[in-house]
Structure formats: C-alpha cells, structure tokens
Coordinates of C-alpha atoms and ligand atoms in Angstrom, one line a residue:
M1 CA 5.1 -13.3 9.6
D2 CA 2.0 -13.5 11.7
K3 CA 0.8 -16.8 13.2
F4 CA -2.3 -18.1 14.9
R5 CA -2.1 -19.7 18.3
I6 CA -5.2 -21.9 18.9
Q7 CA -6.3 -23.8 22.0
G8 CA -8.5 -26.5 20.5
G9 CA -11.3 -28.6 21.9
V10 CA -13.9 -25.9 22.1
T11 CA -17.5 -26.3 20.8
L12 CA -18.3 -23.4 18.6
E13 CA -21.5 -21.5 19.5
G14 CA -22.8 -18.1 18.7
K15 CA -23.5 -15.7 15.9
V16 CA -21.2 -14.6 13.0
R17 CA -21.7 -12.0 10.4
I18 CA -20.7 -13.1 6.8
S19 CA -18.7 -10.6 4.7
G20 CA -19.1 -9.6 1.1
A21 CA -17.7 -12.1 -1.4
K22 CA -14.0 -11.8 -2.4
N23 CA -14.6 -13.5 -5.7
A24 CA -17.4 -11.2 -6.6
A25 CA -15.7 -8.0 -5.4
L26 CA -12.5 -8.7 -7.4
P27 CA -14.0 -8.7 -10.9
I28 CA -16.4 -5.9 -9.9
L29 CA -13.6 -3.6 -8.8
C30 CA -11.9 -4.3 -12.2
A31 CA -15.2 -3.5 -14.0
A32 CA -14.7 0.1 -12.8
L33 CA -12.1 0.4 -15.6
L34 CA -14.9 0.2 -18.1
T35 CA -16.3 3.6 -17.5
P36 CA -15.0 7.1 -16.7
E37 CA -17.9 7.6 -14.3
M38 CA -18.1 6.7 -10.6
I39 CA -18.7 3.1 -9.4
S40 CA -20.0 3.1 -5.9
L41 CA -19.8 -0.2 -4.0
K42 CA -21.0 -1.5 -0.6
N43 CA -20.2 -4.7 1.3
V44 CA -16.6 -4.8 0.0
P45 CA -14.7 -7.2 2.3
A46 CA -11.5 -6.0 4.1
L47 CA -9.1 -8.5 2.6
R48 CA -5.5 -8.5 1.4
D49 CA -6.6 -9.5 -2.2
I50 CA -9.0 -6.5 -2.2
A51 CA -6.2 -4.2 -1.0
T52 CA -3.9 -5.6 -3.8
T53 CA -6.5 -4.9 -6.4
L54 CA -7.2 -1.4 -5.2
H55 CA -3.4 -0.8 -5.2
L56 CA -3.2 -2.0 -8.8
L57 CA -6.1 0.2 -9.9
K58 CA -4.7 3.2 -8.2
Q59 CA -1.3 2.7 -9.9
M60 CA -3.2 2.8 -13.2
G61 CA -4.8 6.2 -12.3
V62 CA -8.2 5.1 -10.9
E63 CA -9.3 7.5 -8.2
I64 CA -10.4 5.6 -5.1
S65 CA -12.0 6.5 -1.9
Q66 CA -12.7 4.0 0.8
D67 CA -14.7 4.2 4.0
G68 CA -14.9 0.8 5.7
E69 CA -16.9 -1.6 3.4
A70 CA -17.8 1.2 1.0
V71 CA -15.6 1.9 -1.9
E72 CA -15.9 4.5 -4.7
L73 CA -13.9 4.2 -7.9
T74 CA -13.6 6.6 -10.8
A75 CA -11.5 5.6 -13.8
S76 CA -11.7 9.0 -15.7
R77 CA -7.9 9.5 -15.8
V78 CA -6.3 6.1 -16.4
H79 CA -2.7 6.8 -17.5
D80 CA -1.2 3.3 -17.1
R81 CA -2.6 0.1 -18.6
V82 CA -0.1 -2.2 -16.9
A83 CA -0.5 -4.9 -14.3
P84 CA 3.1 -5.6 -13.1
Y85 CA 4.6 -8.9 -12.1
E86 CA 5.0 -7.8 -8.4
L87 CA 1.2 -7.7 -8.1
V88 CA 0.1 -10.4 -10.5
K89 CA 2.4 -12.9 -8.7
T90 CA 0.7 -12.4 -5.4
M91 CA -2.8 -12.5 -6.9
R92 CA -3.7 -14.4 -10.1
A93 CA -7.1 -12.5 -10.3
S94 CA -5.1 -9.4 -11.4
I95 CA -5.7 -11.0 -14.9
L96 CA -9.2 -9.5 -14.5
V97 CA -8.0 -6.1 -15.6
L98 CA -7.0 -7.4 -19.0
G99 CA -10.5 -7.6 -20.6
P100 CA -11.7 -4.1 -19.3
L101 CA -8.4 -2.4 -20.3
V102 CA -8.4 -3.7 -23.9
A103 CA -12.1 -3.1 -24.3
R104 CA -12.0 0.5 -23.2
F105 CA -8.4 1.7 -24.0
G106 CA -7.5 -0.7 -26.8
E107 CA -4.3 -1.8 -25.0
A108 CA -3.2 -3.7 -21.9
R109 CA 0.0 -5.2 -20.6
V110 CA -0.5 -7.7 -17.8
S111 CA 2.2 -9.9 -16.4
L112 CA 1.6 -13.6 -17.3
P113 CA 0.6 -15.3 -14.0
G114 CA 3.1 -18.0 -13.2
G115 CA 2.4 -21.5 -11.8
C116 CA 0.8 -21.3 -8.4
A117 CA 0.7 -23.7 -5.5
I118 CA -2.6 -25.4 -6.4
G119 CA -1.8 -26.1 -10.0
T120 CA -0.5 -24.7 -13.2
R121 CA -3.6 -22.6 -13.8
P122 CA -3.0 -21.2 -17.3
V123 CA -4.9 -18.2 -18.8
D124 CA -5.1 -19.5 -22.4
L125 CA -8.9 -19.4 -22.4
H126 CA -8.8 -15.7 -21.5
L127 CA -6.4 -15.0 -24.3
K128 CA -8.1 -17.2 -26.9
G129 CA -11.4 -15.4 -26.3
L130 CA -9.9 -12.0 -26.6
Q131 CA -8.2 -13.0 -29.9
L132 CA -11.5 -14.2 -31.2
M133 CA -12.8 -10.7 -30.5
G134 CA -10.0 -9.3 -32.6
A135 CA -7.3 -8.5 -30.0
R136 CA -3.7 -9.0 -31.1
I137 CA -1.9 -10.7 -28.3
N138 CA 1.9 -11.1 -27.9
I139 CA 3.8 -12.5 -25.0
E140 CA 6.8 -10.2 -24.5
H141 CA 9.3 -10.5 -21.6
G142 CA 6.8 -12.5 -19.5
D143 CA 4.0 -10.0 -20.1
I144 CA 0.8 -10.4 -22.1
H145 CA 0.6 -7.5 -24.4
A146 CA -2.9 -7.1 -25.9
R147 CA -4.0 -4.5 -28.5
A148 CA -7.2 -3.9 -30.4
D149 CA -8.7 -0.9 -32.2
R150 CA -12.2 -1.9 -31.1
L151 CA -13.1 -5.4 -30.0
T152 CA -15.7 -7.1 -32.2
G153 CA -18.4 -9.5 -31.0
A154 CA -17.6 -13.2 -31.4
R155 CA -18.8 -16.7 -30.7
I156 CA -16.5 -18.1 -28.0
F157 CA -16.6 -21.7 -26.9
M158 CA -14.7 -22.3 -23.6
D159 CA -12.9 -25.6 -23.7
L160 CA -13.0 -25.7 -19.9
V161 CA -15.3 -24.0 -17.5
S162 CA -13.4 -21.0 -16.2
V163 CA -14.8 -18.5 -13.7
T164 CA -12.4 -15.6 -14.2
G165 CA -12.1 -16.5 -17.9
T166 CA -15.9 -16.0 -18.3
E167 CA -15.8 -12.8 -16.3
N168 CA -12.9 -11.3 -18.3
L169 CA -14.6 -12.0 -21.6
M170 CA -18.0 -10.9 -20.4
M171 CA -16.5 -7.5 -19.3
A172 CA -14.5 -7.1 -22.6
A173 CA -17.6 -7.9 -24.6
T174 CA -19.7 -5.2 -23.0
L175 CA -17.9 -2.5 -25.1
A176 CA -17.3 -4.6 -28.2
H177 CA -18.9 -3.9 -31.6
G178 CA -21.7 -6.4 -32.0
T179 CA -22.8 -9.5 -30.1
T180 CA -20.6 -12.0 -28.2
V181 CA -21.8 -15.4 -27.2
I182 CA -19.8 -17.3 -24.6
E183 CA -20.6 -21.0 -24.6
N184 CA -19.7 -23.4 -21.8
A185 CA -19.6 -20.3 -19.6
A186 CA -19.1 -20.7 -15.9
R187 CA -22.4 -20.4 -13.9
E188 CA -21.0 -19.3 -10.5
P189 CA -23.2 -16.8 -8.6
E190 CA -20.3 -14.3 -8.6
I191 CA -20.7 -14.1 -12.4
V192 CA -24.4 -13.2 -11.9
D193 CA -23.3 -10.5 -9.4
L194 CA -20.8 -9.1 -12.0
A195 CA -23.5 -9.1 -14.7
K196 CA -25.9 -7.2 -12.3
I197 CA -23.6 -4.3 -11.9
L198 CA -22.5 -4.3 -15.6
T199 CA -26.2 -4.1 -16.5
E200 CA -26.6 -1.2 -14.0
M201 CA -23.7 0.4 -15.9
G202 CA -25.7 0.1 -19.2
A203 CA -24.4 -3.2 -20.5
D204 CA -26.7 -5.6 -22.4
I205 CA -26.2 -9.1 -21.0
E206 CA -28.4 -12.2 -21.2
G207 CA -27.9 -15.6 -19.6
A208 CA -25.5 -14.8 -16.8
G209 CA -25.7 -17.8 -14.4
T210 CA -26.3 -20.2 -17.3
D211 CA -23.8 -21.9 -19.6
V212 CA -24.5 -19.5 -22.5
V213 CA -24.0 -15.8 -21.9
T214 CA -24.9 -13.4 -24.7
I215 CA -23.5 -9.8 -24.6
H216 CA -24.7 -7.2 -27.0
G217 CA -21.9 -4.6 -27.1
V218 CA -22.6 -0.9 -26.4
N219 CA -20.6 2.2 -27.1
S220 CA -20.0 3.3 -23.5
L221 CA -20.9 2.5 -20.0
H222 CA -21.9 4.8 -17.1
G223 CA -21.6 5.0 -13.3
A224 CA -23.6 2.7 -11.0
A225 CA -24.0 1.6 -7.4
H226 CA -24.0 -2.0 -6.2
S227 CA -23.8 -4.0 -3.0
I228 CA -21.5 -7.0 -3.2
M229 CA -23.2 -10.4 -2.6
A230 CA -22.5 -12.5 0.5
D231 CA -19.4 -14.8 0.5
R232 CA -20.7 -18.3 -0.1
I233 CA -17.3 -19.8 0.7
E234 CA -16.9 -18.0 4.0
T235 CA -20.5 -19.1 4.8
G236 CA -19.6 -22.7 4.0
T237 CA -16.4 -22.5 6.0
F238 CA -18.1 -21.3 9.2
L239 CA -20.9 -23.9 8.8
T240 CA -18.4 -26.7 8.3
A241 CA -16.3 -25.5 11.3
V242 CA -19.4 -25.5 13.5
A243 CA -20.4 -29.0 12.3
A244 CA -16.8 -30.3 12.9
T245 CA -16.9 -29.1 16.5
G246 CA -20.5 -30.3 17.1
G247 CA -21.7 -26.8 17.8
K248 CA -24.5 -24.4 17.1
A249 CA -24.5 -21.0 15.3
L250 CA -26.4 -18.4 13.5
L251 CA -24.8 -16.9 10.3
T252 CA -26.1 -13.5 9.3
H253 CA -25.9 -11.4 6.1
T254 CA -25.7 -14.5 4.0
Q255 CA -27.8 -16.5 1.6
G256 CA -28.3 -20.2 1.7
G257 CA -29.5 -20.4 -1.9
L258 CA -25.9 -19.7 -3.0
L259 CA -24.5 -22.9 -1.7
D260 CA -27.1 -25.7 -2.0
A261 CA -24.4 -28.4 -2.8
V262 CA -22.6 -27.6 0.5
L263 CA -25.7 -27.4 2.6
D264 CA -26.9 -30.8 1.2
K265 CA -23.6 -32.3 2.3
L266 CA -23.8 -30.8 5.7
E267 CA -27.3 -32.2 6.2
E268 CA -26.0 -35.6 5.1
A269 CA -23.3 -35.2 7.8
G270 CA -26.0 -34.8 10.3
A271 CA -26.3 -31.0 10.7
M272 CA -29.7 -29.4 11.2
L273 CA -30.0 -26.3 9.0
T274 CA -32.7 -23.6 9.1
Q275 CA -32.6 -20.9 6.5
H276 CA -34.3 -17.5 6.5
E277 CA -34.0 -14.7 4.1
D278 CA -30.5 -13.7 5.0
T279 CA -29.5 -16.1 7.8
I280 CA -28.6 -19.7 8.2
E281 CA -28.8 -21.5 11.5
I282 CA -26.8 -24.7 12.1
I283 CA -27.1 -27.2 14.9
Q284 CA -24.8 -30.2 15.0
N285 CA -25.3 -32.6 17.8
G286 CA -22.2 -34.6 18.5
R287 CA -19.7 -35.7 15.9
P288 CA -20.7 -35.4 12.2
K289 CA -20.8 -38.4 9.9
A290 CA -18.1 -38.5 7.2
V291 CA -19.4 -37.6 3.7
N292 CA -18.1 -38.2 0.2
V293 CA -17.6 -35.0 -1.9
R294 CA -16.5 -34.5 -5.5
T295 CA -15.6 -31.0 -6.6
A296 CA -16.9 -29.7 -10.0
P297 CA -18.0 -26.3 -11.4
Y298 CA -21.1 -24.6 -10.0
P299 CA -23.7 -25.7 -9.1
A300 CA -21.8 -28.8 -8.0
F301 CA -19.7 -28.9 -4.9
P302 CA -17.1 -26.1 -4.9
T303 CA -13.3 -26.8 -5.0
D304 CA -13.0 -23.9 -2.6
M305 CA -14.8 -26.0 0.1
Q306 CA -12.9 -29.2 -0.5
A307 CA -10.2 -28.6 2.2
Q308 CA -12.7 -27.7 4.9
F309 CA -14.7 -30.9 4.2
M310 CA -11.5 -32.9 4.4
A311 CA -10.9 -31.4 7.9
M312 CA -14.5 -32.1 9.0
N313 CA -14.3 -35.7 7.7
A314 CA -11.0 -36.1 9.6
V315 CA -12.9 -35.9 12.9
A316 CA -16.2 -37.4 11.7
R317 CA -17.7 -40.9 12.3
G318 CA -16.7 -43.3 9.5
S319 CA -14.7 -42.9 6.3
A320 CA -15.4 -40.9 3.1
M321 CA -13.8 -40.1 -0.2
V322 CA -12.9 -36.5 -1.3
T323 CA -12.3 -36.1 -5.0
E324 CA -10.8 -33.0 -6.6
T325 CA -11.6 -32.5 -10.3
I326 CA -10.8 -28.8 -10.8
F327 CA -7.2 -28.3 -9.7
E328 CA -4.4 -30.9 -10.0
N329 CA -2.5 -30.1 -6.9
R330 CA -5.0 -29.2 -4.3
F331 CA -4.3 -31.7 -1.5
M332 CA -1.4 -29.8 0.2
H333 CA -3.4 -29.5 3.4
V334 CA -3.4 -33.3 3.8
Q335 CA 0.2 -33.4 5.0
E336 CA -0.5 -30.7 7.5
L337 CA -3.7 -32.4 8.7
R338 CA -1.7 -35.6 9.2
R339 CA 0.5 -33.7 11.6
L340 CA -2.5 -33.4 13.8
G341 CA -3.1 -37.1 13.6
A342 CA -5.6 -37.1 10.7
R343 CA -5.8 -40.4 8.8
I344 CA -5.9 -39.6 5.1
D345 CA -4.7 -41.7 2.2
I346 CA -4.3 -40.1 -1.2
E347 CA -4.5 -41.8 -4.6
G348 CA -4.4 -39.6 -7.6
N349 CA -7.1 -36.9 -7.2
T350 CA -8.9 -38.8 -4.5
A351 CA -8.3 -38.7 -0.8
M352 CA -9.8 -41.4 1.5
V353 CA -10.4 -39.9 4.9
H354 CA -10.9 -42.1 8.0
G355 CA -12.4 -40.1 10.8
S356 CA -10.7 -40.0 14.2
E357 CA -12.3 -39.3 17.5
T358 CA -9.7 -36.7 18.4
L359 CA -6.8 -34.9 16.8
Q360 CA -3.8 -33.5 18.7
G361 CA -2.5 -29.9 18.4
A362 CA 0.7 -29.3 16.5
T363 CA 2.6 -26.7 14.5
L364 CA 1.2 -26.3 11.0
M365 CA 2.0 -24.3 7.9
A366 CA -0.7 -22.6 5.8
T367 CA -0.1 -23.3 2.1
D368 CA -2.9 -21.7 0.2
L369 CA -6.0 -19.8 1.0
R370 CA -8.7 -22.4 1.5
A371 CA -6.2 -25.0 2.8
S372 CA -5.4 -22.6 5.6
A373 CA -9.0 -22.4 6.6
S374 CA -9.1 -26.2 6.9
L375 CA -6.1 -26.1 9.2
V376 CA -7.7 -23.5 11.5
M377 CA -10.8 -25.7 11.6
A378 CA -8.9 -28.8 12.4
A379 CA -6.8 -27.0 15.1
L380 CA -10.1 -25.8 16.7
V381 CA -11.1 -29.4 17.1
A382 CA -7.8 -30.8 18.1
T383 CA -6.9 -31.1 21.8
G384 CA -4.2 -28.8 23.1
E385 CA -2.3 -26.0 21.4
S386 CA -1.7 -25.5 17.7
I387 CA 0.4 -22.9 15.9
I388 CA -0.5 -22.0 12.3
E389 CA 2.3 -20.3 10.4
R390 CA 2.2 -18.2 7.2
I391 CA -1.4 -17.1 7.8
Y392 CA -0.9 -14.3 5.2
H393 CA -2.6 -16.9 2.9
I394 CA -5.7 -16.8 5.1
D395 CA -5.7 -12.9 5.2
R396 CA -6.0 -12.9 1.4
G397 CA -9.6 -14.2 1.6
Y398 CA -11.1 -14.3 5.1
E399 CA -11.9 -11.0 6.9
G400 CA -10.9 -11.1 10.5
I401 CA -11.2 -14.8 10.7
E402 CA -9.7 -14.9 14.2
H403 CA -12.3 -12.4 15.5
K404 CA -15.1 -14.2 13.9
F405 CA -14.0 -17.6 15.4
A406 CA -13.4 -15.9 18.8
G407 CA -17.0 -14.6 18.6
L408 CA -18.1 -18.2 18.4
G409 CA -16.1 -19.1 21.5
A410 CA -12.8 -20.3 19.9
K411 CA -9.6 -19.7 21.7
I412 CA -7.6 -18.2 18.9
E413 CA -5.1 -15.3 18.8
R414 CA -2.9 -13.7 16.3
V415 CA 0.8 -13.6 17.2
A416 CA 2.6 -10.8 15.3
G417 CA 5.9 -12.0 13.9
Ligands
UD1_501 C1 -11.9 -19.0 -9.6 C2 -11.9 -18.6 -8.2 C3 -11.2 -19.6 -7.3 C4 -11.9 -21.0 -7.5 C5 -11.9 -21.3 -9.0 C6 -12.7 -22.6 -9.3 C7 -11.8 -16.1 -8.4 C8 -11.1 -14.9 -8.2 N1 -11.2 -17.3 -8.1 O1 -10.5 -19.1 -10.0 O2 -11.4 -19.2 -5.9 O3 -11.1 -21.9 -6.8 O4 -12.5 -20.3 -9.7 O5 -14.0 -22.5 -8.8 O6 -13.0 -16.1 -8.7 N2 -8.0 -23.1 -16.8 C9 -7.3 -23.3 -18.0 N3 -7.1 -22.2 -18.8 C10 -7.6 -20.9 -18.5 C11 -8.3 -20.8 -17.3 C12 -8.5 -21.9 -16.5 O7 -6.8 -24.3 -18.3 O8 -7.4 -20.0 -19.3 C13 -8.2 -24.2 -15.9 C14 -7.6 -24.0 -14.5 O9 -6.2 -24.4 -14.5 C15 -8.4 -24.9 -13.6 C16 -9.8 -24.8 -14.3 O10 -9.6 -24.3 -15.6 O11 -8.0 -26.3 -13.7 C17 -10.8 -23.9 -13.6 O12 -10.1 -22.7 -13.3 P1 -10.9 -21.3 -13.2 O13 -12.3 -21.5 -13.1 O14 -10.4 -20.4 -14.3 O15 -10.3 -20.7 -11.9 P2 -10.1 -19.2 -11.6 O16 -11.1 -18.4 -12.3 O17 -8.7 -18.8 -11.6

C-alpha cells in the first residue's frame, strides 16, 4: 500500500489548479444510464471513486471512452442492472445507479451498502422515496432488489437532508409518469450541477438548490454535454492548508461562491481572501486564529471540511470548538492528530481543540477520505518527518494531491508499497 513521506515545516506558496468535483461527477456519470444517447462530460477528475463508477457502468454495458478529463458515455446497450457488493463496499455512492436503473429499465439490483467508517449511513430515504413512486423493493441476500413497471410521480418528504438521496430520487423522477415533489431536499451545489445536465438531457426540473425540488416526468431523455463544476471541498482543503502554514496561494479553476461558509471561517481565522471569477487568492500572515465550526447541511459549514479545520485549529492561536452534526463517528482523525502532539478533547459530537505552536512529525494512518486530508495538512505543518499510511483513502477523492502540494512548495513524496 502506498504511503506519503512528508517533511513538514514549509510555508505553502504558489498556484494550484482545482479539479472537477467528485461529488458532482459521481451522480452525473450515473445519470448517463437515463438515456440511450451519448453523454459527453468535461472536467471529470482523475480519482479512484470515478474509476470505480466507470468500472461499474462498464460492467452494466455502458460504452465509455475517456481522454484525460473528458469522458463520453453511451448507455444504449445496458445488459446488466446490477451493482455488486465488491464495488458498493468500496464506494457507497454506487447507490446512485439505483434511481436511474429503475426509472429507465424497471429493475435494479444494488448491494446494500454496509456500515462505513464514519457512521452507519443507511439508505432508507432512497428506498422510501422510490417506494412512494411505486417501486417494489425487497432486500434479498444483502441486495436491494427494486422493480417498477413505470415509476409514478409522488410527494416525498425527506425526514433527513440527504445529498445522494435527493440526487437518486431526482434522477428517478425525471422519467416517472407525472410530477414528483421532493420536500426537505438537500441544497448542495452538486445537486444544482446534476439538475443542469438533466435539464440539458430534456428533464423538467424546478427548484434544484432549494429545499423543494419539483420534477415533471418526461417519456425519454436525450444526449447532452456538460462540464463538471469545480470541487468546493478540494478548494476548501487547499485554502485551509495554506492558512495553517501561514502561506500565500492562488487557486484557479474554482468558484468562491460555492463555499461561503468556509471562506467566512477562514477570514475569521485571519486569512485575507480575494475572489475573482474563477480564482481565489489567500494570504495568511503568521499563525491563524482558532475558529469554532459546526457542520450542517449546505449552505452551512460542510462536514467534508470538518477534519481540515480541526487540523488548522490544532496549530492556531487560542482554542475552538468543532461540532459534527451530520455523521456520528467522524472524529477518527483526532487520535492521529494527537500522535503529532495536537491537543484535542472530545465530548460527544464536540471536539475542543487547543492550538499548539508546533506539532512533531510522526507515523499516521489515514482512516477516511477527508480525515486523510487533515493528516496531510497537519504533517505539512509539523516539524520533521511524517509518514502517512493507507493513502488509498485520499486517492478516492483528491486528484494528485502530492503533486498539487509539491507545486506549493511542500516536501511530500509518494512511496510505493
Ligand atoms: C454526501 C457526500 C459526502 C458528504 C455528505 C454530507 C456524495 C457522493 N457524498 O454523502 O461527501 O459527506 O453528503 O454532506 O455526494 N441518512 C439516512 N438515511 C438515508 C440517507 C442518509 O439516515 O437514506 C443520514 C446519513 O447517515 C447521514 C445524513 O443522513 O447522517 C446525511 O447523509 P447524506 O447527505 O445522505 O450523505 P451522502 O449523500 O451519503
């Protein structure tokens, strides 16, 4: 298994190009199942989760051609409507094929995602919504088996705000008979990006990006072209890393408007930010100030940035509280950060972080995707050498993170293992 070797204590400075958003690309790739015509995508990030999704779609019979960040998909000869356990267990977002498959082919078999490191993460809301649209759902041998002659529009109230739940139901509803209203829908920008391409494909969707999404079903969808939005979490991760090291950087191919809650917190920490159309410049003079954060659904502070702010607070001036309200077990990075000397006390879903002037390099283990990014950040600040093991987690969601950090002056190398 590959590792990162990092020599810390460097101030990050330079320019970094932000990739397309993983969490927008995943549902959009699955949306290709909704039409027999070609879907042509640009700005698709080169990530392990993307490769897994393409592999899954290929297994189903989708024709795929890929040229760097450009991907074309044609689902005209889908022969298999199955997402097997081997793929679903490595990537929960495989559940996103469920809605499109049932809507277009009247059947899908998707392995039930198991528990995952950051919490139990059930898919009950996805299933309840499809049932309200008339799908018959059975759990057989660990698989979700869903069938429907044709889905029918329904009023669906989501008990909890769910991002992939909203996306799955929105995709399913595009081909249903009649109108579907999703209430208490997630409002994440990735949902808006998905709605954009679905609309290009001929879907009739109103309200994406608000908490009520209305979809008037159509009989069929056609081909479309789309460029995936910038990754707001990758953007936030690099900004926070630069702030933690007291550096200066220009992020390109991104959009500040997608992450206001994160930018506000960085300014509170003392960063100076300048935004232009598709760039953000950050200048942080000296150590940042510790800032309280509380995760909640968009537009509030994203859970996917919680670990990175924990790492920044660990080297900041003062103390701050980090509260996680989305996932029940998303503090696994704390133990690893403590190995670097970070002073963090946990009580329930709140962590009190006391900033230290320095951390010391150590051997760390990546546990989940965003937690791993926080470990890289902390190791960049720490004095001396750190080794980060199990970085396959980070490869799931960050494109060439070591090259991007190296471009900012970091001393980081991948050690093949
Ligand atoms: C998506 C993101 C992930 C992010 C998360 C929260 C993708 C591919 N992943 O994950 O990066 O961390 O949103 O912003 O976009 N829940 C249920 N039942 C359900 C569905 C969800 O109880 O059927 C719960 C979950 O356990 C969790 C909360 O709802 O506590 C929110 O989860 P959800 O928004 O669904 O996360 P994902 O869509 O899996």
